[in-house]
PDB file of C-alpha atoms in Angstrom:
ATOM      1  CA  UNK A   1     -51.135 -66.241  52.304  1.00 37.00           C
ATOM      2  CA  UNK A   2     -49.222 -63.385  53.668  1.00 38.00           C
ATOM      3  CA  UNK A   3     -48.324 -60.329  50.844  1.00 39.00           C
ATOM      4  CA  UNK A   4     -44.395 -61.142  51.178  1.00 44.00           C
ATOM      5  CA  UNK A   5     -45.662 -65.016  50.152  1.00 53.00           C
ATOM      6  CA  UNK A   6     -45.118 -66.397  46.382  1.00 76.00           C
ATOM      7  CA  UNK A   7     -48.228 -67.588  45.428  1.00 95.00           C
ATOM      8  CA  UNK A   8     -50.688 -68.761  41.987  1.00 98.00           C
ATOM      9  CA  UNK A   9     -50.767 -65.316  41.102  1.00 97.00           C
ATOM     10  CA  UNK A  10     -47.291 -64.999  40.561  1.00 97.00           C
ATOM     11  CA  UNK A  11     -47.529 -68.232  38.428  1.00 97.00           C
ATOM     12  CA  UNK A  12     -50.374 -65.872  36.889  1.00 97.00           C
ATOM     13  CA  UNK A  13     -48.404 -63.201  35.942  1.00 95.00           C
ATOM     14  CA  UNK A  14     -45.637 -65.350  34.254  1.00 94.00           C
ATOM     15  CA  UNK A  15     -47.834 -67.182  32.042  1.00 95.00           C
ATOM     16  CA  UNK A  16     -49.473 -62.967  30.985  1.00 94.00           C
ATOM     17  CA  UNK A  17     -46.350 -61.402  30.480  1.00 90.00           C
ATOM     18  CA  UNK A  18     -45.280 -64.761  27.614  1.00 90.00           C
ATOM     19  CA  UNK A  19     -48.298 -63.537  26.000  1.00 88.00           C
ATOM     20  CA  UNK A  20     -47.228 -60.068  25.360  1.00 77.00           C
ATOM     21  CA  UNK A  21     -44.906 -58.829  22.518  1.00 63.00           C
ATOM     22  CA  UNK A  22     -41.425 -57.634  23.329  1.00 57.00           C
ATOM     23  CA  UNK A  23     -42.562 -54.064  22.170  1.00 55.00           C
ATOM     24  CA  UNK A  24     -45.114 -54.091  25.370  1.00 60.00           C
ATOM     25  CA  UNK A  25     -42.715 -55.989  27.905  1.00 56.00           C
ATOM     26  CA  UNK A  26     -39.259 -57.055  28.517  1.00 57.00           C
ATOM     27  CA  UNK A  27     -40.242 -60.507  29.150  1.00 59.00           C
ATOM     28  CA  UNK A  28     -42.950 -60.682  26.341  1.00 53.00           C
ATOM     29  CA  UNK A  29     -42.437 -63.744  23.879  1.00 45.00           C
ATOM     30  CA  UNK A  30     -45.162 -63.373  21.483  1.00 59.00           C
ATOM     31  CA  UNK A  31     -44.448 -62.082  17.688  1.00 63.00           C
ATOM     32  CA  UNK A  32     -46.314 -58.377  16.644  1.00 58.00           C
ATOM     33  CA  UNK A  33     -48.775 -59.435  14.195  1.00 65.00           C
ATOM     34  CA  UNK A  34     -51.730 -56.457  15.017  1.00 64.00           C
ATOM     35  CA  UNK A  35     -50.802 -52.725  15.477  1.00 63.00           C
ATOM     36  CA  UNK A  36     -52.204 -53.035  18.907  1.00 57.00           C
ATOM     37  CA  UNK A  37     -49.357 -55.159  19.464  1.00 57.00           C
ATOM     38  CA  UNK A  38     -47.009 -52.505  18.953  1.00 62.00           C
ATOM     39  CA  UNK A  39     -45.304 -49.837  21.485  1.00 64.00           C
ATOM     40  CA  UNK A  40     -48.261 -47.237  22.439  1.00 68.00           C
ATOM     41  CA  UNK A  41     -45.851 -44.576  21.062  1.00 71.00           C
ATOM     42  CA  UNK A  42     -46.338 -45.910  17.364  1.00 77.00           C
ATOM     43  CA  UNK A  43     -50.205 -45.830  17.963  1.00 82.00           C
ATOM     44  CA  UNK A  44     -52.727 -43.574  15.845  1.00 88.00           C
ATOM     45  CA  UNK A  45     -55.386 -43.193  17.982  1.00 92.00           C
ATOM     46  CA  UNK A  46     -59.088 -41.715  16.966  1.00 93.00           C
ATOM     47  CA  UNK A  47     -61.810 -40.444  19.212  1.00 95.00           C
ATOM     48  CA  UNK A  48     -64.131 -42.330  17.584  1.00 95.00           C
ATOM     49  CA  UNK A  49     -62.544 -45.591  17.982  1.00 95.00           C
ATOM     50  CA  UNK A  50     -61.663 -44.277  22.054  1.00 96.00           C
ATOM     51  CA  UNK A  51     -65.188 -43.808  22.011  1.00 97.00           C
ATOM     52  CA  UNK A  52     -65.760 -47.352  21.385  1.00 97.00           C
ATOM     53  CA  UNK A  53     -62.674 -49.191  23.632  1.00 97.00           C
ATOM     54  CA  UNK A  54     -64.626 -47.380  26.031  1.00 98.00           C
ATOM     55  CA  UNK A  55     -67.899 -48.464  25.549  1.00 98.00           C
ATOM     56  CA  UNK A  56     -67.185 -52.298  24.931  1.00 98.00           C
ATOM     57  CA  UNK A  57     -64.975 -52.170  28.194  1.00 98.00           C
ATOM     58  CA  UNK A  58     -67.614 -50.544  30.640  1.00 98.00           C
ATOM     59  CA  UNK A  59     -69.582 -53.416  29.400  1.00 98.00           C
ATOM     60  CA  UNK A  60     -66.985 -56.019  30.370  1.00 98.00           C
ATOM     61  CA  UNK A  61     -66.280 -54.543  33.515  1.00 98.00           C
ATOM     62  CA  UNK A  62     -70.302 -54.425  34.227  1.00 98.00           C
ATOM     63  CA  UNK A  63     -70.298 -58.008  33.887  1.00 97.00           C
ATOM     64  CA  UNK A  64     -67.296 -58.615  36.068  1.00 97.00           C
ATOM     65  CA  UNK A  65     -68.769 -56.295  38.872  1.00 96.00           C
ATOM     66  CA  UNK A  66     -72.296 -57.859  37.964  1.00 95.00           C
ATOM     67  CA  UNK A  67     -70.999 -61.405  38.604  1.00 95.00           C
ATOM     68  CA  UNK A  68     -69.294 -61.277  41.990  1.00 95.00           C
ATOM     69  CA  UNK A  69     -72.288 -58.514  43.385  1.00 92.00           C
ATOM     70  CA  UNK A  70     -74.458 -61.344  42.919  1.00 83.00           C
ATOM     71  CA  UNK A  71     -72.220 -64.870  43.432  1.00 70.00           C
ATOM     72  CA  UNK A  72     -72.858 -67.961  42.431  1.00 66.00           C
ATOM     73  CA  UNK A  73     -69.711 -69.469  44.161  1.00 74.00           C
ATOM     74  CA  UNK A  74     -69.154 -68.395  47.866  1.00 75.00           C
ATOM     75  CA  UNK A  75     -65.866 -67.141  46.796  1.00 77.00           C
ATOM     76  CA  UNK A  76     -66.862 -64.614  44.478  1.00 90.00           C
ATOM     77  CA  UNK A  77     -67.696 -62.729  47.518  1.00 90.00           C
ATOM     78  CA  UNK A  78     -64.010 -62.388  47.982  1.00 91.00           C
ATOM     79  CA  UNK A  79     -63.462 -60.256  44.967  1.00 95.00           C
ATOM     80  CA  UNK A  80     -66.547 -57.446  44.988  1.00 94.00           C
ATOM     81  CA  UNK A  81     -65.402 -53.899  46.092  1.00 95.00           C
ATOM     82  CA  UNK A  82     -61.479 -54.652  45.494  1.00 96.00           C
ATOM     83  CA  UNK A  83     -61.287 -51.256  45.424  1.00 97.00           C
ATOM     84  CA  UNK A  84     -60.497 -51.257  41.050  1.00 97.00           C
ATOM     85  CA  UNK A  85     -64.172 -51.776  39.890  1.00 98.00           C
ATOM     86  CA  UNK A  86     -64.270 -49.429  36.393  1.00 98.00           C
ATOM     87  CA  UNK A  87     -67.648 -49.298  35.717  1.00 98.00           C
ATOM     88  CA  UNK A  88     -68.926 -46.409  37.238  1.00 98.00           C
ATOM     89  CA  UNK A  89     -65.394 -44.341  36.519  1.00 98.00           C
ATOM     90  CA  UNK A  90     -66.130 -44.823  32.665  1.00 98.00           C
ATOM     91  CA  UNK A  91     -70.262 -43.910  32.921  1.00 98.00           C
ATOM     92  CA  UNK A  92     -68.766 -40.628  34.059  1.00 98.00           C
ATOM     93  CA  UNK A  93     -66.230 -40.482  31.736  1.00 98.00           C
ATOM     94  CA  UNK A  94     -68.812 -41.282  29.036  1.00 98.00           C
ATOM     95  CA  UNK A  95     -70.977 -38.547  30.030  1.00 98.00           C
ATOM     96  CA  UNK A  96     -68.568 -36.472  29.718  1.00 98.00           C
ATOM     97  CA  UNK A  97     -67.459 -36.712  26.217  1.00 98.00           C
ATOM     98  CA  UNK A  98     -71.666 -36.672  25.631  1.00 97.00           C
ATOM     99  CA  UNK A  99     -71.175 -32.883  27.266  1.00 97.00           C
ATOM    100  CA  UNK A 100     -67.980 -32.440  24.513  1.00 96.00           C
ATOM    101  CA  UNK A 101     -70.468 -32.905  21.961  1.00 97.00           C
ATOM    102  CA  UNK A 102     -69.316 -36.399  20.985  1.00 97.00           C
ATOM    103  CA  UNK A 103     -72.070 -39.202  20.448  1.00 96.00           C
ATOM    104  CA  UNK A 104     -71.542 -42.122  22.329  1.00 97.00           C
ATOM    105  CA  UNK A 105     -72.085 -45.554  20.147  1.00 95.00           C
ATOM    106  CA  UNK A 106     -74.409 -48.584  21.813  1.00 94.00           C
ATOM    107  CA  UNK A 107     -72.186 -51.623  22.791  1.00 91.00           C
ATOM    108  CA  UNK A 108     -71.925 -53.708  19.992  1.00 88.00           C
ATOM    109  CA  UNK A 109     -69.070 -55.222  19.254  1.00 88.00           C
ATOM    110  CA  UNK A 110     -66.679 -57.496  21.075  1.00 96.00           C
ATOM    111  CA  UNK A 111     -67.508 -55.993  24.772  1.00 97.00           C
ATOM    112  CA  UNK A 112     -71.064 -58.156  24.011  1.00 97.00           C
ATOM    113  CA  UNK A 113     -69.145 -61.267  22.836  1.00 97.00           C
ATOM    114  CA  UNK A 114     -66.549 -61.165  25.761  1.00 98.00           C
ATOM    115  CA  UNK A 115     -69.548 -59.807  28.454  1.00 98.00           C
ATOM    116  CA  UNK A 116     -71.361 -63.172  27.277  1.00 98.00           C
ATOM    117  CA  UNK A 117     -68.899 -65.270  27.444  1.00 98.00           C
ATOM    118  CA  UNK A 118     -67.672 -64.384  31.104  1.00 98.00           C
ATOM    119  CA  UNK A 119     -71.482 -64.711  32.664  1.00 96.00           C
ATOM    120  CA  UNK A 120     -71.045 -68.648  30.589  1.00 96.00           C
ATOM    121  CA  UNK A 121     -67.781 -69.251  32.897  1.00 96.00           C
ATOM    122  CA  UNK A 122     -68.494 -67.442  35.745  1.00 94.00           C
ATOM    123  CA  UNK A 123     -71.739 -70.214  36.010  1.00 92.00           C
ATOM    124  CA  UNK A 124     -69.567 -73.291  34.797  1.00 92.00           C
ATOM    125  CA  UNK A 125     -66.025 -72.669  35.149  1.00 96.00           C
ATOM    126  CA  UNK A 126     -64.512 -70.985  38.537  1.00 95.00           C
ATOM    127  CA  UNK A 127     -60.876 -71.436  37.382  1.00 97.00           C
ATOM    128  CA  UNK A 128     -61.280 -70.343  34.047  1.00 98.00           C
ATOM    129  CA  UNK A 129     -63.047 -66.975  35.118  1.00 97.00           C
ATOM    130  CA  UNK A 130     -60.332 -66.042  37.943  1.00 97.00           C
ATOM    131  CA  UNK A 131     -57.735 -66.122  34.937  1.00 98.00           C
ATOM    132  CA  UNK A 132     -59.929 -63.292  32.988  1.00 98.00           C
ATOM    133  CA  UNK A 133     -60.942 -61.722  36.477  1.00 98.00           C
ATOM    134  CA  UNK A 134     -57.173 -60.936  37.084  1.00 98.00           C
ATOM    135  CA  UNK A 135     -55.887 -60.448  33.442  1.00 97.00           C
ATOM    136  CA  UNK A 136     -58.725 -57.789  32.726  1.00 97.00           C
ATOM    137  CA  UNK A 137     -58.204 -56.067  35.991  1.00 97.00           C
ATOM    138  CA  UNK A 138     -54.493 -56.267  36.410  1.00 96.00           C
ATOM    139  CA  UNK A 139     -53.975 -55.230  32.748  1.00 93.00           C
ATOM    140  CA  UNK A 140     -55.788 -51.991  33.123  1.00 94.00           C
ATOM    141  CA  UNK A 141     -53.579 -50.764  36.150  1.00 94.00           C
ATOM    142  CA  UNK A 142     -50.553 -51.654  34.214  1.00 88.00           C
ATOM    143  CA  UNK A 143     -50.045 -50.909  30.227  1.00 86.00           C
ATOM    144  CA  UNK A 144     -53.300 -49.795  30.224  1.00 90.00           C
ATOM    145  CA  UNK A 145     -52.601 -47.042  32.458  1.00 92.00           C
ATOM    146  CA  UNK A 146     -49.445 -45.975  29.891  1.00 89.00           C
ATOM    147  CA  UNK A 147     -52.145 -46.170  27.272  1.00 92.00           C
ATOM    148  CA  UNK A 148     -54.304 -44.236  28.693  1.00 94.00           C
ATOM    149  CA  UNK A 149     -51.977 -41.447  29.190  1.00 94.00           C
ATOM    150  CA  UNK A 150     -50.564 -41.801  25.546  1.00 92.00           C
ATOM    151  CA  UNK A 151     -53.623 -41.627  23.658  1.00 94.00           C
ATOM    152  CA  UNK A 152     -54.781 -38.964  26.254  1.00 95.00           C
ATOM    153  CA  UNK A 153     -51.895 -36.831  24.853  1.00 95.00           C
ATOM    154  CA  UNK A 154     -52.464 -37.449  21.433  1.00 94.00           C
ATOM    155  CA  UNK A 155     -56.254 -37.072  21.173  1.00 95.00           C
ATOM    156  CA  UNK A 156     -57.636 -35.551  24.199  1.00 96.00           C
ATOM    157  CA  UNK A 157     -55.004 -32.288  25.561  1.00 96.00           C
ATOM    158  CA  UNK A 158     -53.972 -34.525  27.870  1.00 96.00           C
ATOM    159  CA  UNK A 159     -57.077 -35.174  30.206  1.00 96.00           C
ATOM    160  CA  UNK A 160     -56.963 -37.736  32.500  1.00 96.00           C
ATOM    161  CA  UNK A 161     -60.258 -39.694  32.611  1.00 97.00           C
ATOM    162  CA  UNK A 162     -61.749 -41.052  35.469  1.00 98.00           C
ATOM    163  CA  UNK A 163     -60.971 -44.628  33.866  1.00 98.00           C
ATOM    164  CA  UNK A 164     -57.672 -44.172  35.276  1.00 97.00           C
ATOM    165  CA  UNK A 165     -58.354 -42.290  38.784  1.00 96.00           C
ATOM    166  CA  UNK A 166     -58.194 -45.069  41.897  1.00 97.00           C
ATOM    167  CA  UNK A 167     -59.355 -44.114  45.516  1.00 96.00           C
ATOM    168  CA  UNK A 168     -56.337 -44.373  47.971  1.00 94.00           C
ATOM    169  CA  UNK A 169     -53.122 -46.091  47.100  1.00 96.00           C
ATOM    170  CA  UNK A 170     -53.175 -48.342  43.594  1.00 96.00           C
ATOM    171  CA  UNK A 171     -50.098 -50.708  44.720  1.00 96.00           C
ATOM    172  CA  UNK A 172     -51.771 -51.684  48.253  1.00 97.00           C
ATOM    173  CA  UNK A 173     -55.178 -52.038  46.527  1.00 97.00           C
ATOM    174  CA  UNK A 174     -53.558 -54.410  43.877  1.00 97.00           C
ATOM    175  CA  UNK A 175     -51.598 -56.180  46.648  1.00 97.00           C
ATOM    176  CA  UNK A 176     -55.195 -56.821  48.528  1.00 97.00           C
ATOM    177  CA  UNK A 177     -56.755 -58.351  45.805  1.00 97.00           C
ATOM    178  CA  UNK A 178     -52.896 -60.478  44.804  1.00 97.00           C
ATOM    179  CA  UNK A 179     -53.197 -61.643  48.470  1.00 97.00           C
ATOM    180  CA  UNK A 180     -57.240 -62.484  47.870  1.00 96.00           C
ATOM    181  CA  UNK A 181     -57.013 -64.389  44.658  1.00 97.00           C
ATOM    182  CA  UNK A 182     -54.020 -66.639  46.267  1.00 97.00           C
ATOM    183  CA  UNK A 183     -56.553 -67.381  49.074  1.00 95.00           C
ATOM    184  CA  UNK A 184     -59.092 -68.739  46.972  1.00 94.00           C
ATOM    185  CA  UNK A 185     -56.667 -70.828  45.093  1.00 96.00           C
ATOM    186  CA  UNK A 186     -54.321 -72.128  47.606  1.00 95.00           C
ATOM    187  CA  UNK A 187     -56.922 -75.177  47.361  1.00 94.00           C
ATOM    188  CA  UNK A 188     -56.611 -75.696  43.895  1.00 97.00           C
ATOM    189  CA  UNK A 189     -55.861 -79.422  42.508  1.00 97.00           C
ATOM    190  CA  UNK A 190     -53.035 -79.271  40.135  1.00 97.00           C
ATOM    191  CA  UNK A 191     -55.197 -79.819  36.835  1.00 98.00           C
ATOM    192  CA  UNK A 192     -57.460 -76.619  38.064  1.00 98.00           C
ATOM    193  CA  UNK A 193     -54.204 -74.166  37.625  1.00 98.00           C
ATOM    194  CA  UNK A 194     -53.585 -75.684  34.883  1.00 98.00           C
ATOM    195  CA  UNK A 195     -56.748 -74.897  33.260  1.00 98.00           C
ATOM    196  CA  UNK A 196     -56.875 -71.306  34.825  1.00 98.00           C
ATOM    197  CA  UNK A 197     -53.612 -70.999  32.960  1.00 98.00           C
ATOM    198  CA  UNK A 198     -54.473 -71.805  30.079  1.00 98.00           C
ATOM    199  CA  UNK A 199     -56.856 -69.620  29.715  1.00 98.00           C
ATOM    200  CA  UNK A 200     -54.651 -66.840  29.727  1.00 97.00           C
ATOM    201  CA  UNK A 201     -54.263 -66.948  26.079  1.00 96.00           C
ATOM    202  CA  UNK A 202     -58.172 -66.060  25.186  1.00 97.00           C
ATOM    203  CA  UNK A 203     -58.331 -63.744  28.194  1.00 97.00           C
ATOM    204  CA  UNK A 204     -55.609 -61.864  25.773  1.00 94.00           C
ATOM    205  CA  UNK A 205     -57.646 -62.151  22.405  1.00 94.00           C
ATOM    206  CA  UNK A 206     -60.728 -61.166  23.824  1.00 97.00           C
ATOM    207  CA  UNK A 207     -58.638 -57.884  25.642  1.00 95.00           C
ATOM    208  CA  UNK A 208     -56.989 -57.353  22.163  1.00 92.00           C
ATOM    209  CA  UNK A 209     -60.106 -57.233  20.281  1.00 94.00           C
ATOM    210  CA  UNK A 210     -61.616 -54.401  22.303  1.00 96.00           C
ATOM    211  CA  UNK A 211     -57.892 -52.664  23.313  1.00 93.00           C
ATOM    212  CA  UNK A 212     -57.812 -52.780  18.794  1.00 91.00           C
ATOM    213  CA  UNK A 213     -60.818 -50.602  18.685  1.00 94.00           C
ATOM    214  CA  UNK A 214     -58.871 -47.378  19.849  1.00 93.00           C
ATOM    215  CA  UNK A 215     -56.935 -47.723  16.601  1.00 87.00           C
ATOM    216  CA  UNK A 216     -60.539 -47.808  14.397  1.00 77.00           C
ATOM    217  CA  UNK A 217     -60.988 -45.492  11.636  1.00 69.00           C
ATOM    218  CA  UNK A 218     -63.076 -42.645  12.120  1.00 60.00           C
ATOM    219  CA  UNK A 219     -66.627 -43.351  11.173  1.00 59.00           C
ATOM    220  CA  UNK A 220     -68.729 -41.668   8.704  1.00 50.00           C
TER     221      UNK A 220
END
């Protein structure tokens, strides 16, 4: 599959974008119910609760890097060192908000549930874990990267964390691993898309209930 070639991921990306309100993206479909649903621009952000969208991500994303370091499908060779692994980026982003004087809260909350869940499909269900391999990754370069820089300017003078530094250039790395994950599924039966698809929709809930955590209260 060549990088000018239409391929699943493009299918991919259709199915995402549905699931997104028309506040986040021109072609989003779905009706705001939760505030993290809205434009980032009506957002109230807290350190606290950055603190802990932080924290329950690195733990997704140390699952994700955990899984294909150590396959258990030959393919999940295919997507280690794609060049947007997170987890070390946010240990050192972590530490230094520890140096700011801020205390960092244990993973609890639904970073365990959605760190759990992945290591289930990543052992059971191929197709179902490329869907939250690419919506998790792919999110993060895109609105996440606006969010980022939002809440940045709301809550932290505008620093810009290593969560959202890439080595080298972000498009080609994303095109690399677009061009990677339509390799692995150019074999696909028709029913296996259609489950990968499908999946899309819990990818999103599980994203939603850690993305919701930057809008937390601040704790007491």
């Amino acid at each position: 599959m060549t990088s000018q070639g239409k391929g699943f991921v493009d299918e991919m990306r259709m199915v995402s974008m549905k699931l997104h309100t028309r506040e986040q993206a021109r072609e989003g479909e779905k009706e705001v119910k939760g505030p993290e649903e809205r434009s980032v621009s009506k957002w109230e952000p807290t350190v606290d609760g950055y603190l802990r969208f932080l924290v329950e991500s690195k733990l997704v994303y140390d699952a994700l890097e955990g899984i294909v370091d150590k396959p258990d499908f030959p393919y999940y060779a295919e997507l280690s060192n794609t060049g947007l692994e997170r987890s070390e980026q946010l240990g050192k982003d972590l530490e230094w908000f520890k140096g700011q004087g801020h205390g960092i809260p244990g993973p609890s909350g639904p970073g365990v549930d959605y760190a759990c869940y992945l290591q289930e499909l990543s052992e059971n269900d191929f197709p179902a874990f490329i869907c939250h391999f690419y919506n998790f990754y792919f999110a993060h370069t895109a609105g996440g990267r606006m969010i980022g820089k939002k809440v940045a300017g709301k809550i932290l003078n505008n620093k810009v964390l290593e969560f959202y530094k890439w080595d080298g250039e972000l498009k080609q790395i994303l095109q690399n691993l677009r061009d990677k994950i339509n390799k692995i599924t150019l074999g696909w039966t028709g029913e296996e898309k259609t489950h990968c698809l499908e999946e899309t929709e819990r990818s999103f809930n599980y994203s939603g209930d850690i993305l919701r955590l930057i809008l937390s209260p601040v704790q007491n």
